[in-house]
Amino acid sequence: MRVFKTAWFSKAARKAHINDAELCEAIREVMKGQADDLGGGVFKKRLNKNMHRSIILARGRKYWVYAYLFAKKDRDNIDEDELGAFRDLADVYAAKTDDAINKELAAKELVEICHDDKVKVQE
């Protein structure tokens, strides 16, 4: 299991005071079915004592990618068009190779936050 956050998500999580250990724990909960499965490899998970919602992409469940974060007070949910776009993006990540992921890591488009249940230390 490899878990990532996009560069955009990383900034949003930092502003919301959500750390990587909390994100890794949330993924373990998602794997146990403790999240909303929106279909097509898209999951919605509550974070930060139910103050925020995250959108996680995990089609094929090889790579888990935190893609979007929003405050519950700002909006209730994502709309159907956004859900469709996230499902398409989940398909894209499912088709990626380790080499493609490593290129995104090197370009800092993705940040790896945990791998096989171990939280990564940020450099």
N, CA and C atoms as an extended XYZ file, in Angstrom:
369
Properties=species:S:1:pos:R:3:atomname:S:1:resname:S:1:resid:I:1 pbc="F F F"
N         0.849       -1.182        0.000 N   MET     1
C         0.000        0.000        0.000 CA  MET     1
C         0.892        1.241        0.000 C   MET     1
N         0.675        2.108       -0.965 N   ARG     2
C         1.364        3.393       -1.009 CA  ARG     2
C         0.309        4.490       -0.997 C   ARG     2
N         0.532        5.494       -0.148 N   VAL     3
C        -0.435        6.577        0.020 CA  VAL     3
C         0.259        7.895       -0.303 C   VAL     3
N        -0.433        8.703       -1.106 N   PHE     4
C         0.107        9.978       -1.561 CA  PHE     4
C        -0.902       11.089       -1.321 C   PHE     4
N        -0.401       12.309       -1.373 N   LYS     5
C        -1.265       13.480       -1.431 CA  LYS     5
C        -0.748       14.345       -2.570 C   LYS     5
N        -1.672       14.986       -3.268 N   THR     6
C        -1.262       15.887       -4.335 CA  THR     6
C        -0.635       17.132       -3.712 C   THR     6
N         0.086       17.878       -4.516 N   ALA     7
C         0.693       19.115       -4.024 CA  ALA     7
C        -0.398       20.064       -3.516 C   ALA     7
N        -1.514       20.144       -4.247 N   TRP     8
C        -2.620       21.000       -3.813 CA  TRP     8
C        -3.168       20.539       -2.472 C   TRP     8
N        -3.402       19.238       -2.339 N   PHE     9
C        -3.939       18.698       -1.091 CA  PHE     9
C        -2.972       18.968        0.056 C   PHE     9
N        -1.689       18.834       -0.198 N   SER    10
C        -0.678       19.053        0.833 CA  SER    10
C        -0.799       20.446        1.441 C   SER    10
N        -0.959       21.457        0.589 N   LYS    11
C        -1.120       22.836        1.075 CA  LYS    11
C        -2.417       22.997        1.864 C   LYS    11
N        -3.496       22.420        1.339 N   ALA    12
C        -4.794       22.533        2.007 CA  ALA    12
C        -4.772       21.838        3.371 C   ALA    12
N        -4.131       20.675        3.441 N   ALA    13
C        -4.057       19.939        4.713 CA  ALA    13
C        -3.214       20.702        5.731 C   ALA    13
N        -2.139       21.310        5.268 N   ARG    14
C        -1.286       22.091        6.172 CA  ARG    14
C        -2.087       23.249        6.771 C   ARG    14
N        -2.867       23.947        5.944 N   LYS    15
C        -3.702       25.057        6.435 CA  LYS    15
C        -4.756       24.579        7.429 C   LYS    15
N        -5.242       23.358        7.223 N   ALA    16
C        -6.284       22.791        8.097 CA  ALA    16
C        -5.686       22.078        9.315 C   ALA    16
N        -4.356       22.073        9.424 N   HIS    17
C        -3.652       21.425       10.539 CA  HIS    17
C        -3.921       19.925       10.595 C   HIS    17
N        -3.897       19.290        9.420 N   ILE    18
C        -4.064       17.836        9.321 CA  ILE    18
C        -2.707       17.257        8.945 C   ILE    18
N        -2.164       16.402        9.821 N   ASN    19
C        -0.815       15.872        9.575 CA  ASN    19
C        -0.852       14.516        8.870 C   ASN    19
N         0.324       14.099        8.419 N   ASP    20
C         0.423       12.864        7.643 CA  ASP    20
C         0.051       11.627        8.450 C   ASP    20
N         0.365       11.617        9.735 N   ALA    21
C        -0.003       10.466       10.565 CA  ALA    21
C        -1.524       10.309       10.601 C   ALA    21
N        -2.245       11.417       10.703 N   GLU    22
C        -3.711       11.367       10.694 CA  GLU    22
C        -4.221       10.864        9.337 C   GLU    22
N        -3.575       11.300        8.251 N   LEU    23
C        -3.985       10.856        6.917 CA  LEU    23
C        -3.751        9.355        6.738 C   LEU    23
N        -2.624        8.854        7.247 N   CYS    24
C        -2.341        7.417        7.136 CA  CYS    24
C        -3.339        6.597        7.954 C   CYS    24
N        -3.668        7.079        9.121 N   GLU    25
C        -4.668        6.391        9.949 CA  GLU    25
C        -6.027        6.399        9.244 C   GLU    25
N        -6.361        7.504        8.614 N   ALA    26
C        -7.639        7.591        7.900 CA  ALA    26
C        -7.696        6.583        6.755 C   ALA    26
N        -6.579        6.371        6.068 N   ILE    27
C        -6.558        5.376        4.977 CA  ILE    27
C        -6.817        3.979        5.533 C   ILE    27
N        -6.233        3.667        6.676 N   ARG    28
C        -6.495        2.351        7.292 CA  ARG    28
C        -7.988        2.191        7.578 C   ARG    28
N        -8.628        3.268        8.021 N   GLU    29
C       -10.069        3.222        8.280 CA  GLU    29
C       -10.862        3.042        6.975 C   GLU    29
N       -10.427        3.725        5.926 N   VAL    30
C       -11.103        3.579        4.622 CA  VAL    30
C       -11.030        2.124        4.171 C   VAL    30
N        -9.858        1.512        4.344 N   MET    31
C        -9.681        0.108        3.941 CA  MET    31
C       -10.593       -0.836        4.727 C   MET    31
N       -10.988       -0.433        5.922 N   LYS    32
C       -11.904       -1.224        6.744 CA  LYS    32
C       -13.365       -0.915        6.432 C   LYS    32
N       -13.591       -0.027        5.455 N   GLY    33
C       -14.957        0.320        5.087 CA  GLY    33
C       -15.527        1.488        5.859 C   GLY    33
N       -14.690        2.210        6.599 N   GLN    34
C       -15.159        3.329        7.409 CA  GLN    34
C       -15.018        4.649        6.643 C   GLN    34
N       -15.687        4.711        5.503 N   ALA    35
C       -15.709        5.906        4.652 CA  ALA    35
C       -16.884        5.770        3.702 C   ALA    35
N       -17.186        6.839        3.017 N   ASP    36
C       -18.243        6.793        2.007 CA  ASP    36
C       -17.619        6.384        0.681 C   ASP    36
N       -18.044        5.243        0.139 N   ASP    37
C       -17.581        4.779       -1.171 CA  ASP    37
C       -18.479        5.426       -2.212 C   ASP    37
N       -17.918        6.354       -2.985 N   LEU    38
C       -18.693        7.084       -3.985 CA  LEU    38
C       -18.678        6.396       -5.344 C   LEU    38
N       -18.024        5.229       -5.413 N   GLY    39
C       -17.974        4.446       -6.642 CA  GLY    39
C       -16.851        4.886       -7.566 C   GLY    39
N       -16.404        3.958       -8.394 N   GLY    40
C       -15.371        4.267       -9.371 CA  GLY    40
C       -14.009        4.559       -8.776 C   GLY    40
N       -13.752        4.032       -7.578 N   GLY    41
C       -12.467        4.264       -6.939 CA  GLY    41
C       -12.361        5.594       -6.216 C   GLY    41
N       -13.503        6.204       -5.896 N   VAL    42
C       -13.528        7.493       -5.192 CA  VAL    42
C       -14.161        7.289       -3.819 C   VAL    42
N       -13.468        7.791       -2.800 N   PHE    43
C       -13.945        7.680       -1.420 CA  PHE    43
C       -13.981        9.053       -0.778 C   PHE    43
N       -14.939        9.249        0.112 N   LYS    44
C       -15.004       10.478        0.910 CA  LYS    44
C       -14.780       10.083        2.364 C   LYS    44
N       -13.818       10.737        2.995 N   LYS    45
C       -13.466       10.416        4.384 CA  LYS    45
C       -13.468       11.681        5.223 C   LYS    45
N       -14.091       11.602        6.382 N   ARG    46
C       -14.097       12.719        7.329 CA  ARG    46
C       -12.744       12.781        8.037 C   ARG    46
N       -12.250       13.997        8.216 N   LEU    47
C       -10.968       14.226        8.883 CA  LEU    47
C       -11.099       15.341        9.912 C   LEU    47
N       -10.067       15.469       10.716 N   ASN    48
C        -9.937       16.630       11.603 CA  ASN    48
C       -11.167       16.802       12.492 C   ASN    48
N       -11.496       15.732       13.213 N   LYS    49
C       -12.647       15.735       14.128 CA  LYS    49
C       -13.937       16.145       13.431 C   LYS    49
N       -14.113       15.636       12.206 N   ASN    50
C       -15.325       15.837       11.413 CA  ASN    50
C       -15.468       17.265       10.877 C   ASN    50
N       -14.390       18.054       10.912 N   MET    51
C       -14.460       19.427       10.400 CA  MET    51
C       -14.198       19.500        8.894 C   MET    51
N       -13.490       18.506        8.348 N   HIS    52
C       -13.124       18.515        6.933 CA  HIS    52
C       -13.499       17.190        6.278 C   HIS    52
N       -13.634       17.247        4.959 N   ARG    53
C       -13.884       16.057        4.146 CA  ARG    53
C       -12.755       15.940        3.134 C   ARG    53
N       -12.299       14.718        2.930 N   SER    54
C       -11.271       14.487        1.919 CA  SER    54
C       -11.836       13.582        0.836 C   SER    54
N       -11.331       13.788       -0.367 N   ILE    55
C       -11.653       12.910       -1.481 CA  ILE    55
C       -10.384       12.118       -1.775 C   ILE    55
N       -10.532       10.797       -1.732 N   ILE    56
C        -9.406        9.879       -1.920 CA  ILE    56
C        -9.667        9.059       -3.174 C   ILE    56
N        -8.641        8.933       -4.003 N   LEU    57
C        -8.730        8.145       -5.232 CA  LEU    57
C        -7.979        6.843       -5.026 C   LEU    57
N        -8.627        5.722       -5.326 N   ALA    58
C        -7.985        4.431       -5.086 CA  ALA    58
C        -8.555        3.340       -5.981 C   ALA    58
N        -8.659        3.619       -7.247 N   ARG    59
C        -9.132        2.596       -8.186 CA  ARG    59
C        -8.071        1.503       -8.264 C   ARG    59
N        -8.435        0.268       -8.004 N   GLY    60
C        -7.472       -0.824       -8.008 CA  GLY    60
C        -6.738       -0.969       -6.691 C   GLY    60
N        -6.796        0.045       -5.869 N   ARG    61
C        -6.252        0.055       -4.513 CA  ARG    61
C        -4.753       -0.242       -4.428 C   ARG    61
N        -4.026        0.065       -5.499 N   LYS    62
C        -2.566       -0.035       -5.457 CA  LYS    62
C        -1.986        1.265       -4.909 C   LYS    62
N        -2.496        2.369       -5.434 N   TYR    63
C        -2.103        3.699       -4.974 CA  TYR    63
C        -3.332        4.377       -4.374 C   TYR    63
N        -3.164        4.979       -3.222 N   TRP    64
C        -4.214        5.749       -2.568 CA  TRP    64
C        -3.773        7.200       -2.646 C   TRP    64
N        -4.599        8.060       -3.229 N   VAL    65
C        -4.206        9.446       -3.465 CA  VAL    65
C        -5.243       10.395       -2.866 C   VAL    65
N        -4.782       11.210       -1.904 N   TYR    66
C        -5.624       12.291       -1.393 CA  TYR    66
C        -5.624       13.388       -2.453 C   TYR    66
N        -6.802       13.686       -3.000 N   ALA    67
C        -6.877       14.615       -4.121 CA  ALA    67
C        -7.556       15.940       -3.785 C   ALA    67
N        -8.478       15.936       -2.817 N   TYR    68
C        -9.259       17.148       -2.571 CA  TYR    68
C        -9.649       17.196       -1.104 C   TYR    68
N        -9.704       18.417       -0.573 N   LEU    69
C       -10.070       18.638        0.825 CA  LEU    69
C       -11.001       19.839        0.888 C   LEU    69
N       -12.067       19.704        1.666 N   PHE    70
C       -12.950       20.855        1.861 CA  PHE    70
C       -13.500       20.842        3.278 C   PHE    70
N       -13.775       22.040        3.773 N   ALA    71
C       -14.336       22.189        5.115 CA  ALA    71
C       -15.834       21.938        5.062 C   ALA    71
N       -16.320       21.210        6.044 N   LYS    72
C       -17.748       20.899        6.127 CA  LYS    72
C       -18.567       22.186        6.199 C   LYS    72
N       -18.025       23.198        6.867 N   LYS    73
C       -18.761       24.458        7.011 CA  LYS    73
C       -18.878       25.234        5.695 C   LYS    73
N       -17.979       24.926        4.729 N   ASP    74
C       -17.978       25.646        3.457 CA  ASP    74
C       -18.870       25.023        2.391 C   ASP    74
N       -19.011       23.712        2.436 N   ARG    75
C       -19.864       23.032        1.461 CA  ARG    75
C       -20.273       21.667        1.985 C   ARG    75
N       -21.435       21.212        1.526 N   ASP    76
C       -21.963       19.937        1.990 CA  ASP    76
C       -21.285       18.751        1.312 C   ASP    76
N       -21.052       18.888        0.005 N   ASN    77
C       -20.549       17.740       -0.744 CA  ASN    77
C       -20.001       18.220       -2.084 C   ASN    77
N       -19.426       17.286       -2.838 N   ILE    78
C       -19.035       17.591       -4.207 CA  ILE    78
C       -20.246       17.347       -5.111 C   ILE    78
N       -20.244       17.986       -6.284 N   ASP    79
C       -21.379       17.791       -7.186 CA  ASP    79
C       -21.093       16.641       -8.157 C   ASP    79
N       -22.076       16.301       -8.957 N   GLU    80
C       -21.972       15.150       -9.871 CA  GLU    80
C       -20.862       15.326      -10.907 C   GLU    80
N       -20.682       16.548      -11.417 N   ASP    81
C       -19.607       16.787      -12.384 CA  ASP    81
C       -18.240       16.566      -11.752 C   ASP    81
N       -18.073       17.051      -10.525 N   GLU    82
C       -16.810       16.840       -9.815 CA  GLU    82
C       -16.577       15.356       -9.556 C   GLU    82
N       -17.624       14.651       -9.158 N   LEU    83
C       -17.505       13.222       -8.910 CA  LEU    83
C       -17.058       12.491      -10.180 C   LEU    83
N       -17.648       12.845      -11.305 N   GLY    84
C       -17.252       12.239      -12.575 CA  GLY    84
C       -15.789       12.501      -12.889 C   GLY    84
N       -15.335       13.719      -12.638 N   ALA    85
C       -13.928       14.063      -12.884 CA  ALA    85
C       -13.012       13.282      -11.947 C   ALA    85
N       -13.405       13.126      -10.693 N   PHE    86
C       -12.595       12.349       -9.748 CA  PHE    86
C       -12.553       10.872      -10.148 C   PHE    86
N       -13.664       10.341      -10.648 N   ARG    87
C       -13.666        8.948      -11.117 CA  ARG    87
C       -12.708        8.769      -12.303 C   ARG    87
N       -12.713        9.738      -13.213 N   ASP    88
C       -11.776        9.697      -14.342 CA  ASP    88
C       -10.337        9.762      -13.858 C   ASP    88
N       -10.083       10.630      -12.896 N   LEU    89
C        -8.733       10.763      -12.351 CA  LEU    89
C        -8.306        9.490      -11.607 C   LEU    89
N        -9.248        8.836      -10.943 N   ALA    90
C        -8.952        7.561      -10.277 CA  ALA    90
C        -8.508        6.521      -11.295 C   ALA    90
N        -9.148        6.516      -12.464 N   ASP    91
C        -8.746        5.602      -13.543 CA  ASP    91
C        -7.321        5.908      -14.013 C   ASP    91
N        -6.993        7.182      -14.105 N   VAL    92
C        -5.652        7.591      -14.533 CA  VAL    92
C        -4.605        7.071      -13.541 C   VAL    92
N        -4.851        7.279      -12.255 N   TYR    93
C        -3.888        6.802      -11.247 CA  TYR    93
C        -3.795        5.281      -11.241 C   TYR    93
N        -4.891        4.595      -11.468 N   ALA    94
C        -4.871        3.126      -11.482 CA  ALA    94
C        -3.987        2.595      -12.604 C   ALA    94
N        -3.885        3.330      -13.692 N   ALA    95
C        -3.093        2.891      -14.842 CA  ALA    95
C        -1.614        3.281      -14.739 C   ALA    95
N        -1.268        4.090      -13.757 N   LYS    96
C         0.119        4.560      -13.647 CA  LYS    96
C         1.053        3.436      -13.204 C   LYS    96
N         2.263        3.503      -13.701 N   THR    97
C         3.319        2.577      -13.294 CA  THR    97
C         4.099        3.186      -12.134 C   THR    97
N         4.922        2.377      -11.486 N   ASP    98
C         5.780        2.905      -10.427 CA  ASP    98
C         6.706        3.979      -10.979 C   ASP    98
N         7.191        3.814      -12.208 N   ASP    99
C         8.063        4.823      -12.816 CA  ASP    99
C         7.339        6.152      -12.981 C   ASP    99
N         6.107        6.104      -13.429 N   ALA   100
C         5.324        7.330      -13.602 CA  ALA   100
C         5.093        8.010      -12.251 C   ALA   100
N         4.785        7.215      -11.232 N   ILE   101
C         4.587        7.771       -9.888 CA  ILE   101
C         5.888        8.397       -9.391 C   ILE   101
N         7.005        7.724       -9.597 N   ASN   102
C         8.293        8.254       -9.150 CA  ASN   102
C         8.635        9.574       -9.846 C   ASN   102
N         8.247        9.724      -11.100 N   LYS   103
C         8.459       10.992      -11.803 CA  LYS   103
C         7.625       12.105      -11.178 C   LYS   103
N         6.396       11.791      -10.816 N   GLU   104
C         5.546       12.786      -10.160 CA  GLU   104
C         6.089       13.155       -8.783 C   GLU   104
N         6.660       12.172       -8.089 N   LEU   105
C         7.288       12.456       -6.798 CA  LEU   105
C         8.491       13.382       -6.976 C   LEU   105
N         9.317       13.083       -7.964 N   ALA   106
C        10.506       13.896       -8.222 CA  ALA   106
C        10.124       15.329       -8.604 C   ALA   106
N         9.029       15.484       -9.337 N   ALA   107
C         8.557       16.807       -9.747 CA  ALA   107
C         7.757       17.500       -8.640 C   ALA   107
N         7.571       16.814       -7.516 N   LYS   108
C         6.825       17.319       -6.361 CA  LYS   108
C         5.345       17.570       -6.665 C   LYS   108
N         4.822       16.840       -7.664 N   GLU   109
C         3.391       16.883       -7.941 CA  GLU   109
C         2.638       16.012       -6.941 C   GLU   109
N         3.330       14.978       -6.438 N   LEU   110
C         2.810       14.089       -5.395 CA  LEU   110
C         3.799       14.061       -4.246 C   LEU   110
N         3.268       13.798       -3.055 N   VAL   111
C         4.080       13.585       -1.869 CA  VAL   111
C         3.656       12.250       -1.280 C   VAL   111
N         4.612       11.349       -1.071 N   GLU   112
C         4.272       10.066       -0.459 CA  GLU   112
C         4.216       10.251        1.049 C   GLU   112
N         3.109        9.814        1.657 N   ILE   113
C         2.953       10.024        3.089 CA  ILE   113
C         3.026        8.729        3.894 C   ILE   113
N         2.722        7.602        3.299 N   CYS   114
C         2.942        6.327        3.975 CA  CYS   114
C         3.092        5.218        2.951 C   CYS   114
N         3.838        4.209        3.358 N   HIS   115
C         4.125        3.077        2.487 CA  HIS   115
C         4.135        1.833        3.370 C   HIS   115
N         3.276        0.881        3.041 N   ASP   116
C         3.165       -0.352        3.827 CA  ASP   116
C         3.016       -0.077        5.319 C   ASP   116
N         2.092        0.810        5.649 N   ASP   117
C         1.729        1.125        7.027 CA  ASP   117
C         2.769        1.941        7.796 C   ASP   117
N         3.798        2.432        7.140 N   LYS   118
C         4.794        3.261        7.804 CA  LYS   118
C         4.670        4.695        7.282 C   LYS   118
N         4.563        5.642        8.218 N   VAL   119
C         4.482        7.046        7.856 CA  VAL   119
C         5.852        7.498        7.373 C   VAL   119
N         5.884        8.167        6.206 N   LYS   120
C         7.136        8.666        5.649 CA  LYS   120
C         7.529        9.943        6.372 C   LYS   120
N         8.814       10.118        6.585 N   VAL   121
C         9.326       11.339        7.182 CA  VAL   121
C         9.579       12.336        6.062 C   VAL   121
N         8.981       13.513        6.160 N   GLN   122
C         9.152       14.529        5.121 CA  GLN   122
C        10.529       15.169        5.242 C   GLN   122
N        11.150       15.372        4.090 N   GLU   123
C        12.488       15.971        4.052 CA  GLU   123
C        12.394       17.473        4.092 C   GLU   123
